[in-house]
């Protein structure tokens, strides 16, 4: 006899294409949700991106600082690793912003003199919004003679940062829960598959096929299918995030633009995620494999 | 009991229900370890030597059990697919061709997509034989095949089995009684006494009555097997 023929790798798929297909669809859905949560968390840093967007450090400059010096200070601060952007606003721009916020107070500008000084607005990166990041920016600005005062949240800041850490911990706990749900679904499905296969495995074992070979080949097949499923789930998640952040701008503020998902900082954890998803499915098949054997064999 | 079966022989064990016919076949096939005694195939024990030898022997033998389950959800083609999994290296087209040929031989043409549960007991028994023959086994262990297939099929199946034995395959049948037409032929006296009787129906040569010598090994000759009591 010659040729390839059926393989133990795919023994779960015939004759149970229907139930196995349905289970695989459920597995894909759960993986898709887990992958979306995973990518969303890495892109958003939990609440980091949202808070970093809202929080600004302001360095108020002394009166009379020339615009070139103000812009130079902004450039120097902007180059710090924790800083996303630093923008200099001259006194006239500061006055325009003040009137926008508080209309009808033009009379404050008595005698043509602008009472407001220039300032540098500093926005931190999501990952830089921490005691360390704030302190690094502060320590780079404080020695400068042009800087009169630095506003950075005052006494509220430590509490805000503590709440940020708790919120992130809760969100990561949510991810762990999603992974737990995936594992539970995986375990139930693999046990059901193994029990369905009992007659087939009995047939094979009675005819001299090694039980170990059946279990290992099945597990390998499950890992291969698992890898393909995980890849599809991640791809679908990227598409879904793109759609959702386009449709809901507040989500874009929290998660960030989808193009950043391809940044190595976020893309590199995706590979361990894919490998783990594939390996877990293979291991679940291996562990549940004994249920496919008649008792005592 | 000491039993020696050579390649190309056909043996029938007969006896009333619960006389131990099925148990004997299971022991000889390496499925069930005897309380005492042993089974040797090609000089090696099925139970005391390397388990791989037992698996190899079972892979080279076909079995049709007495009770055939309805195999819920499976079609006839699914069972042939399982058989080809055991055989290994069978292409889909080859499997299809052999399946059609074997099913036609046992009177079940074009039943590949039929659910096994919808077959009658006789059809299931014949289908089970065809599934085992798919792998061209060297040994066949057939439990109540003729009884389950019905009187109408006893002659035809008997002819198929004799042809297989002439081709060098070793066949062990368990039946309640020897078919009448077979009794009319020149059958040597039974090889054992109660509770069951063993009949050797064909052999590689008329001189080999006791069956204690194995045929000269040829390239395709099945491994000779012996069963001894009390070892």
Coordinates of C-alpha atoms in Angstrom, one line a residue:
Chain A
X1 CA 0.0 0.0 0.0
X2 CA 1.3 3.5 -0.7
X3 CA 0.3 7.1 -0.3
X4 CA -0.4 9.4 2.7
X5 CA -3.9 8.6 3.8
X6 CA -5.6 9.8 7.0
X7 CA -3.5 10.8 10.0
X8 CA -3.8 10.5 13.7
X9 CA -3.1 14.2 13.8
X10 CA -6.6 15.0 12.6
X11 CA -8.5 12.1 14.2
X12 CA -10.8 14.5 16.0
X13 CA -12.1 15.8 12.8
X14 CA -13.7 12.7 11.2
X15 CA -16.3 11.6 11.7
X16 CA -17.1 14.4 14.2
X17 CA -16.6 17.3 11.9
X18 CA -19.9 18.9 13.1
X19 CA -19.3 18.9 16.8
X20 CA -15.5 19.6 16.5
X21 CA -16.2 22.4 14.1
X22 CA -18.7 24.0 16.5
X23 CA -16.3 23.7 19.4
X24 CA -13.5 25.2 17.3
X25 CA -15.8 28.2 16.5
X26 CA -16.5 28.7 20.2
X27 CA -12.8 28.4 20.9
X28 CA -12.0 31.0 18.2
X29 CA -14.5 33.4 19.7
X30 CA -13.1 33.1 23.2
X31 CA -9.5 33.4 21.8
X32 CA -10.6 36.5 19.8
X33 CA -12.0 38.1 23.0
X34 CA -8.8 37.2 24.9
X35 CA -6.6 38.5 22.1
X36 CA -8.6 41.8 21.8
X37 CA -8.3 42.3 25.6
X38 CA -4.6 41.5 25.4
X39 CA -3.9 43.9 22.5
X40 CA -6.1 46.6 24.1
X41 CA -4.2 46.3 27.4
X42 CA -0.8 46.5 25.8
X43 CA -1.7 49.4 23.6
X44 CA -3.5 51.3 26.3
X45 CA -1.3 50.3 29.2
X46 CA -4.5 49.9 31.1
X47 CA -5.6 53.4 32.2
X48 CA -2.1 54.9 31.5
X49 CA -2.8 56.2 28.0
X50 CA -6.1 57.8 29.0
X51 CA -4.5 59.5 32.1
X52 CA -1.4 60.6 30.2
X53 CA -3.7 62.3 27.7
X54 CA -5.5 64.2 30.5
X55 CA -2.5 65.0 32.7
X56 CA -0.2 67.8 32.0
X57 CA 2.8 69.2 33.8
X58 CA 3.3 72.9 33.4
X59 CA 6.5 74.8 33.8
X60 CA 5.6 78.6 34.2
X61 CA 8.4 80.8 33.0
X62 CA 9.6 84.0 34.5
X63 CA 8.4 87.2 32.9
X64 CA 10.7 88.5 30.1
X65 CA 12.0 85.1 29.0
X66 CA 12.6 85.4 25.2
X67 CA 10.6 83.1 22.9
X68 CA 13.8 81.4 21.7
X69 CA 14.7 80.4 25.2
X70 CA 11.2 79.2 26.0
X71 CA 11.2 77.0 22.8
X72 CA 14.7 75.8 23.7
X73 CA 13.5 74.6 27.1
X74 CA 10.5 72.8 25.5
X75 CA 12.9 71.1 23.1
X76 CA 15.2 70.0 25.9
X77 CA 12.3 68.6 28.0
X78 CA 10.7 67.0 25.0
X79 CA 13.8 64.9 24.4
X80 CA 13.5 63.2 27.8
X81 CA 12.5 59.5 27.5
X82 CA 9.4 59.8 29.7
X83 CA 8.0 62.7 27.7
X84 CA 5.7 62.4 24.8
X85 CA 5.6 66.1 23.9
X86 CA 6.6 69.5 25.4
X87 CA 5.1 72.7 23.9
X88 CA 6.1 76.3 24.6
X89 CA 3.4 78.9 24.7
X90 CA 4.5 82.5 24.6
X91 CA 2.7 85.2 26.7
X92 CA 0.4 86.3 23.9
X93 CA -0.7 82.7 23.3
X94 CA -1.2 82.3 27.0
X95 CA -3.4 85.4 27.0
X96 CA -5.5 84.1 24.1
X97 CA -6.0 80.7 25.9
X98 CA -7.0 82.5 29.1
X99 CA -9.7 84.6 27.3
X100 CA -11.1 81.5 25.6
X101 CA -11.5 79.9 29.0
X102 CA -12.6 83.0 30.8
X103 CA -14.3 85.4 28.3
X104 CA -15.1 89.0 29.3
X105 CA -11.9 89.5 31.4
X106 CA -10.0 91.6 28.8
X107 CA -9.9 94.4 31.3
X108 CA -7.3 92.5 33.3
X109 CA -4.8 93.5 30.6
X110 CA -4.5 97.0 31.9
X111 CA -2.3 99.5 30.2
X112 CA -1.6 97.1 27.3
X113 CA 0.6 94.9 29.5
X114 CA 0.1 91.1 29.4
X115 CA -0.1 89.9 33.0
X116 CA 0.6 86.3 31.9
X117 CA 4.0 84.8 31.4
X118 CA 4.9 82.1 28.9
X119 CA 4.9 78.4 29.9
X120 CA 5.9 75.0 28.8
X121 CA 3.2 72.3 28.7
X122 CA 4.6 68.8 29.2
X123 CA 2.7 65.6 28.4
X124 CA 4.2 62.3 29.5
X125 CA 4.1 59.0 27.7
X126 CA 1.6 56.5 29.1
X127 CA 4.4 54.5 30.6
X128 CA 6.1 57.6 31.9
X129 CA 3.1 58.6 34.1
X130 CA 4.7 57.6 37.4
X131 CA 6.5 59.1 40.4
X132 CA 9.7 58.4 38.6
X133 CA 8.7 60.0 35.3
X134 CA 7.2 63.1 37.0
X135 CA 10.3 63.5 39.2
X136 CA 12.7 63.2 36.1
X137 CA 10.8 66.0 34.3
X138 CA 10.7 68.1 37.5
X139 CA 14.4 67.7 38.2
X140 CA 15.3 68.7 34.6
X141 CA 13.2 71.9 34.9
X142 CA 13.8 73.0 38.5
X143 CA 17.5 74.1 38.1
X144 CA 16.7 76.3 35.1
X145 CA 16.7 80.0 36.0
X146 CA 14.0 80.7 33.5
X147 CA 11.5 78.5 35.3
X148 CA 9.5 80.2 38.1
X149 CA 7.2 77.4 39.1
X150 CA 6.3 73.8 38.1
X151 CA 2.7 72.6 38.4
X152 CA 2.4 68.8 38.6
X153 CA -0.8 67.9 40.4
X154 CA 0.4 68.8 43.8
X155 CA -0.7 66.7 46.8
X156 CA -3.3 64.9 44.7
X157 CA -0.8 63.3 42.5
X158 CA 0.3 60.5 44.8
X159 CA -3.3 59.4 45.3
X160 CA -4.0 59.6 41.6
X161 CA -1.0 57.4 40.8
X162 CA -2.1 54.9 43.5
X163 CA -5.5 54.7 42.0
X164 CA -3.9 54.3 38.6
X165 CA -2.0 51.3 39.8
X166 CA -5.1 49.7 41.3
X167 CA -7.1 50.3 38.2
X168 CA -4.4 48.7 36.1
X169 CA -4.1 45.7 38.5
X170 CA -7.9 45.2 38.2
X171 CA -7.7 45.4 34.4
X172 CA -4.9 42.8 34.3
X173 CA -6.9 40.7 36.7
X174 CA -9.7 40.9 34.2
X175 CA -7.3 39.6 31.5
X176 CA -6.3 36.7 33.8
X177 CA -10.0 35.9 34.3
X178 CA -10.5 35.9 30.5
X179 CA -7.6 33.5 30.2
X180 CA -9.1 31.4 32.9
X181 CA -12.4 31.2 31.0
X182 CA -10.4 30.2 27.9
X183 CA -8.7 27.4 29.9
X184 CA -12.0 26.2 31.3
X185 CA -13.6 26.1 27.8
X186 CA -10.5 24.3 26.5
X187 CA -10.6 21.7 29.3
X188 CA -14.3 21.0 28.8
X189 CA -14.0 20.7 25.1
X190 CA -11.0 18.4 25.2
X191 CA -12.7 16.1 27.7
X192 CA -15.8 16.0 25.5
X193 CA -13.7 15.3 22.4
X194 CA -11.8 12.5 24.1
X195 CA -15.0 10.8 25.2
X196 CA -16.4 11.1 21.7
X197 CA -13.3 9.3 20.4
X198 CA -13.6 6.4 22.8
X199 CA -14.9 3.9 20.2
X200 CA -12.3 5.0 17.6
X201 CA -9.5 4.7 20.1
X202 CA -10.7 1.3 21.3
X203 CA -10.7 0.2 17.6
X204 CA -7.2 1.4 17.1
X205 CA -5.8 0.1 20.4
X206 CA -7.4 -3.4 19.8
X207 CA -5.5 -3.5 16.5
X208 CA -2.1 -2.7 18.0
X209 CA -1.8 1.0 17.6
X210 CA 0.1 2.4 20.6
X211 CA -2.0 4.4 23.0
X212 CA 0.9 6.8 23.5
X213 CA 1.2 7.4 19.8
X214 CA -2.5 8.3 19.5
X215 CA -2.3 10.7 22.4
X216 CA 0.8 12.5 21.2
X217 CA -0.3 12.8 17.6
X218 CA -3.7 14.1 18.7
X219 CA -2.0 16.7 20.9
X220 CA 0.3 17.7 18.0
X221 CA -2.7 18.2 15.8
X222 CA -4.4 20.2 18.4
X223 CA -1.3 22.5 18.8
X224 CA -1.2 23.1 15.0
X225 CA -4.9 23.9 14.8
X226 CA -4.4 26.0 18.0
X227 CA -1.6 28.0 16.4
X228 CA -3.7 28.7 13.3
X229 CA -6.7 29.7 15.5
X230 CA -4.6 32.0 17.6
X231 CA -3.2 33.7 14.5
X232 CA -6.6 34.2 13.1
X233 CA -7.9 35.5 16.4
X234 CA -5.1 38.1 16.7
X235 CA -5.6 39.2 13.1
X236 CA -9.4 39.6 13.7
X237 CA -8.7 41.5 16.9
X238 CA -6.5 44.0 15.1
X239 CA -9.3 44.5 12.6
X240 CA -11.9 44.8 15.3
X241 CA -9.8 47.3 17.3
X242 CA -9.3 49.4 14.1
X243 CA -13.0 49.4 13.4
X244 CA -14.0 50.2 17.0
X245 CA -11.4 53.0 17.5
X246 CA -12.5 54.5 14.3
X247 CA -16.1 54.4 15.2
X248 CA -15.7 55.6 18.9
X249 CA -13.2 58.4 19.4
X250 CA -13.2 58.1 23.2
X251 CA -11.9 54.5 22.7
X252 CA -9.1 55.8 20.5
X253 CA -8.1 58.1 23.3
X254 CA -7.9 55.2 25.7
X255 CA -6.4 52.5 23.3
X256 CA -4.5 54.7 20.9
X257 CA -4.2 54.4 17.1
X258 CA -4.2 50.8 15.7
X259 CA -0.9 51.5 13.8
X260 CA 0.9 51.5 17.1
X261 CA 0.0 47.8 17.5
X262 CA 2.7 47.2 14.9
X263 CA 5.2 48.9 17.0
X264 CA 7.8 46.4 18.3
X265 CA 6.9 47.3 21.9
X266 CA 3.5 45.9 21.4
X267 CA 4.1 43.4 18.6
X268 CA 6.8 41.5 20.4
X269 CA 4.5 40.1 23.2
X270 CA 2.2 38.9 20.5
X271 CA 4.5 36.0 19.6
X272 CA 4.6 34.5 23.1
X273 CA 0.8 34.9 23.2
X274 CA 0.5 32.9 19.9
X275 CA 2.9 30.2 21.1
X276 CA 1.2 30.0 24.5
X277 CA -2.2 29.6 22.9
X278 CA -1.0 26.9 20.6
X279 CA 0.9 25.1 23.4
X280 CA -2.0 25.3 25.8
X281 CA -4.3 23.6 23.3
X282 CA -1.8 20.9 22.7
X283 CA -1.3 20.4 26.4
X284 CA -5.1 20.3 27.1
X285 CA -5.4 17.6 24.4
X286 CA -2.6 15.6 26.0
X287 CA -4.0 15.9 29.5
X288 CA -7.6 15.0 28.4
X289 CA -6.3 12.2 26.2
X290 CA -6.7 9.5 28.8
X291 CA -10.5 9.9 28.7
X292 CA -10.4 8.5 25.1
X293 CA -9.1 5.2 26.4
X294 CA -11.3 2.4 27.7
X295 CA -10.8 1.8 31.4
X296 CA -7.8 -0.4 32.2
X297 CA -6.1 0.2 28.8
Chain B
X1 CA -4.6 -27.5 26.6
X2 CA -1.7 -27.2 24.2
X3 CA -2.5 -25.9 20.8
X4 CA -0.2 -25.2 17.8
X5 CA -1.5 -23.3 14.8
X6 CA 0.6 -23.1 11.7
X7 CA 0.3 -20.6 8.9
X8 CA -2.5 -21.1 6.4
X9 CA -4.6 -23.2 8.8
X10 CA -8.2 -22.7 9.6
X11 CA -9.5 -23.7 13.0
X12 CA -13.0 -23.6 14.3
X13 CA -13.8 -23.8 18.0
X14 CA -17.4 -24.8 18.7
X15 CA -19.3 -25.1 21.9
X16 CA -22.4 -23.9 23.8
X17 CA -22.7 -20.3 25.1
X18 CA -20.4 -19.4 27.9
X19 CA -18.1 -22.4 27.2
X20 CA -15.1 -20.0 26.7
X21 CA -14.8 -19.7 23.0
X22 CA -14.5 -15.9 23.0
X23 CA -12.1 -16.1 25.9
X24 CA -9.9 -18.5 24.0
X25 CA -9.8 -16.3 20.9
X26 CA -9.0 -13.3 23.1
X27 CA -6.1 -15.1 24.8
X28 CA -4.8 -16.4 21.5
X29 CA -4.9 -12.9 20.0
X30 CA -3.0 -11.3 22.8
X31 CA -5.9 -9.3 24.2
X32 CA -6.4 -11.1 27.5
X33 CA -3.6 -12.5 29.6
X34 CA -4.4 -16.1 30.7
X35 CA -4.3 -17.0 34.4
X36 CA -1.7 -19.6 33.5
X37 CA 0.0 -20.6 30.3
X38 CA 1.2 -18.5 27.5
X39 CA 0.9 -17.8 23.8
X40 CA 4.0 -17.7 21.6
X41 CA 4.2 -16.2 18.1
X42 CA 7.4 -16.8 16.2
X43 CA 9.1 -18.0 19.4
X44 CA 8.2 -15.0 21.4
X45 CA 5.6 -14.7 24.2
X46 CA 2.7 -12.4 23.6
X47 CA 2.4 -11.7 27.3
X48 CA 5.9 -12.0 28.8
X49 CA 8.1 -10.5 26.2
X50 CA 8.3 -7.0 24.8
X51 CA 4.8 -5.4 24.6
X52 CA 5.7 -4.1 21.1
X53 CA 5.6 -7.8 20.0
X54 CA 2.1 -8.1 21.2
X55 CA 1.1 -4.8 19.5
X56 CA 2.8 -5.9 16.3
X57 CA 0.9 -9.2 16.3
X58 CA -2.4 -7.5 16.9
X59 CA -1.7 -5.1 14.1
X60 CA -1.2 -8.0 11.8
X61 CA -4.4 -9.7 12.9
X62 CA -8.0 -8.9 12.2
X63 CA -10.8 -9.4 14.6
X64 CA -14.6 -9.6 14.2
X65 CA -16.1 -9.7 17.7
X66 CA -19.3 -11.5 18.6
X67 CA -21.2 -8.3 19.6
X68 CA -21.0 -5.6 17.1
X69 CA -21.9 -2.2 18.4
X70 CA -24.1 0.1 16.3
X71 CA -21.2 2.7 16.2
X72 CA -23.5 5.6 16.7
X73 CA -22.9 8.4 14.2
X74 CA -20.5 6.5 12.1
X75 CA -20.8 5.4 8.5
X76 CA -19.4 2.3 7.0
X77 CA -16.7 4.5 5.3
X78 CA -15.7 5.8 8.7
X79 CA -14.8 2.3 9.9
X80 CA -12.7 1.7 6.7
X81 CA -11.0 5.0 7.4
X82 CA -10.1 3.7 10.9
X83 CA -8.8 0.5 9.4
X84 CA -6.6 2.5 7.0
X85 CA -5.3 4.5 10.0
X86 CA -4.1 1.2 11.4
X87 CA -2.7 0.1 8.1
X88 CA -1.0 3.4 7.4
X89 CA 0.1 4.9 4.1
X90 CA -3.2 4.2 2.2
X91 CA -4.1 7.0 -0.2
X92 CA -7.8 8.1 -0.3
X93 CA -8.2 6.7 -3.9
X94 CA -6.7 3.4 -3.0
X95 CA -8.9 3.2 0.1
X96 CA -12.0 4.0 -1.9
X97 CA -11.2 1.3 -4.5
X98 CA -10.5 -1.4 -1.9
X99 CA -13.6 -0.4 0.2
X100 CA -15.8 -0.8 -2.9
X101 CA -14.3 -4.1 -3.8
X102 CA -14.5 -5.6 -0.3
X103 CA -18.1 -4.4 0.3
X104 CA -19.2 -5.9 -3.0
X105 CA -17.5 -9.2 -2.0
X106 CA -19.5 -9.5 1.3
X107 CA -22.8 -8.4 -0.4
X108 CA -22.9 -4.8 0.7
X109 CA -22.2 -2.8 -2.5
X110 CA -22.5 1.0 -2.4
X111 CA -23.1 1.2 1.4
X112 CA -20.1 3.4 2.2
X113 CA -22.3 6.3 3.3
X114 CA -24.8 4.1 5.2
X115 CA -24.8 4.6 9.0
X116 CA -23.6 1.4 10.7
X117 CA -26.6 1.7 13.1
X118 CA -28.9 1.1 10.2
X119 CA -27.4 -2.2 9.1
X120 CA -28.8 -5.5 10.2
X121 CA -26.8 -7.8 12.5
X122 CA -25.9 -9.9 9.4
X123 CA -24.9 -6.9 7.4
X124 CA -22.8 -5.6 10.3
X125 CA -21.0 -8.9 10.7
X126 CA -20.1 -9.0 7.0
X127 CA -19.1 -5.3 7.0
X128 CA -16.9 -6.0 10.0
X129 CA -15.1 -8.8 8.1
X130 CA -14.6 -6.5 5.1
X131 CA -13.2 -3.8 7.4
X132 CA -10.6 -6.2 8.8
X133 CA -9.8 -7.6 5.3
X134 CA -9.0 -4.1 4.2
X135 CA -5.7 -4.4 6.1
X136 CA -4.8 -7.8 4.6
X137 CA -4.2 -9.3 8.0
X138 CA -2.1 -12.4 8.4
X139 CA -4.5 -13.8 11.1
X140 CA -8.2 -13.6 11.4
X141 CA -10.0 -14.1 14.7
X142 CA -13.7 -14.3 13.9
X143 CA -16.2 -14.7 16.8
X144 CA -19.7 -16.0 15.7
X145 CA -19.2 -14.6 12.2
X146 CA -21.2 -17.3 10.5
X147 CA -23.9 -17.3 13.2
X148 CA -24.3 -13.6 13.0
X149 CA -24.2 -13.5 9.2
X150 CA -27.1 -16.0 8.9
X151 CA -27.5 -19.3 7.2
X152 CA -27.7 -17.7 3.8
X153 CA -24.2 -16.4 4.0
X154 CA -22.5 -19.3 5.8
X155 CA -21.5 -21.0 2.5
X156 CA -20.2 -17.9 0.7
X157 CA -18.3 -16.7 3.8
X158 CA -16.9 -20.2 4.3
X159 CA -15.6 -20.1 0.7
X160 CA -14.0 -16.7 1.2
X161 CA -12.3 -17.9 4.4
X162 CA -11.0 -21.1 2.8
X163 CA -9.6 -19.0 -0.1
X164 CA -7.9 -16.7 2.4
X165 CA -6.5 -19.8 4.3
X166 CA -5.2 -21.2 1.0
X167 CA -3.5 -17.8 0.4
X168 CA -1.6 -18.4 3.6
X169 CA -3.7 -16.6 6.2
X170 CA -4.4 -18.2 9.5
X171 CA -8.1 -18.2 10.5
X172 CA -9.6 -18.9 13.9
X173 CA -13.4 -19.1 14.1
X174 CA -15.6 -19.4 17.1
X175 CA -19.1 -20.7 16.4
X176 CA -21.8 -22.4 18.3
X177 CA -21.7 -25.4 16.0
X178 CA -19.9 -26.4 12.9
X179 CA -22.0 -25.5 9.7
X180 CA -23.8 -28.6 8.4
X181 CA -22.1 -28.6 5.0
X182 CA -18.7 -28.4 6.7
X183 CA -19.6 -31.4 8.8
X184 CA -20.4 -33.4 5.7
X185 CA -16.8 -32.9 4.5
X186 CA -13.8 -34.8 5.6
X187 CA -13.1 -33.1 8.9
X188 CA -10.5 -34.5 11.2
X189 CA -11.9 -35.3 14.7
X190 CA -11.9 -32.5 17.2
X191 CA -8.6 -31.7 18.8
X192 CA -9.9 -31.3 22.3
X193 CA -12.7 -32.4 24.6
X194 CA -15.3 -30.4 26.6
X195 CA -16.2 -27.7 27.2
X196 CA -15.6 -26.8 23.6
X197 CA -14.2 -28.5 20.5
X198 CA -11.5 -27.4 18.2
X199 CA -11.6 -28.4 14.6
X200 CA -8.8 -27.9 12.1
X201 CA -10.3 -27.5 8.7
X202 CA -7.4 -26.8 6.4
X203 CA -3.7 -27.2 6.7
X204 CA -0.7 -26.6 4.6
X205 CA -0.2 -30.3 4.1
X206 CA -2.2 -33.4 4.9
X207 CA 0.7 -34.9 7.0
X208 CA 0.7 -32.0 9.4
X209 CA -2.2 -33.3 11.5
X210 CA -1.2 -32.2 14.9
X211 CA -0.1 -28.8 13.5
X212 CA 3.0 -28.8 15.8
X213 CA 5.4 -27.8 13.1
X214 CA 5.3 -24.5 11.4
X215 CA 5.4 -24.1 7.6
X216 CA 8.8 -23.3 6.1
X217 CA 9.2 -19.5 6.4
X218 CA 8.6 -17.7 3.2
X219 CA 8.7 -14.0 2.5
X220 CA 4.9 -13.6 3.0
X221 CA 4.3 -16.5 5.4
X222 CA 2.5 -15.5 8.6
X223 CA 4.4 -16.0 11.8
X224 CA 3.6 -19.4 13.3
X225 CA 1.9 -19.4 16.7
X226 CA 1.7 -21.8 19.5
X227 CA -0.3 -21.9 22.7
X228 CA 0.8 -23.9 25.7
X229 CA -0.9 -24.7 28.9
X230 CA 0.6 -24.2 32.2
X231 CA 3.8 -22.4 31.2

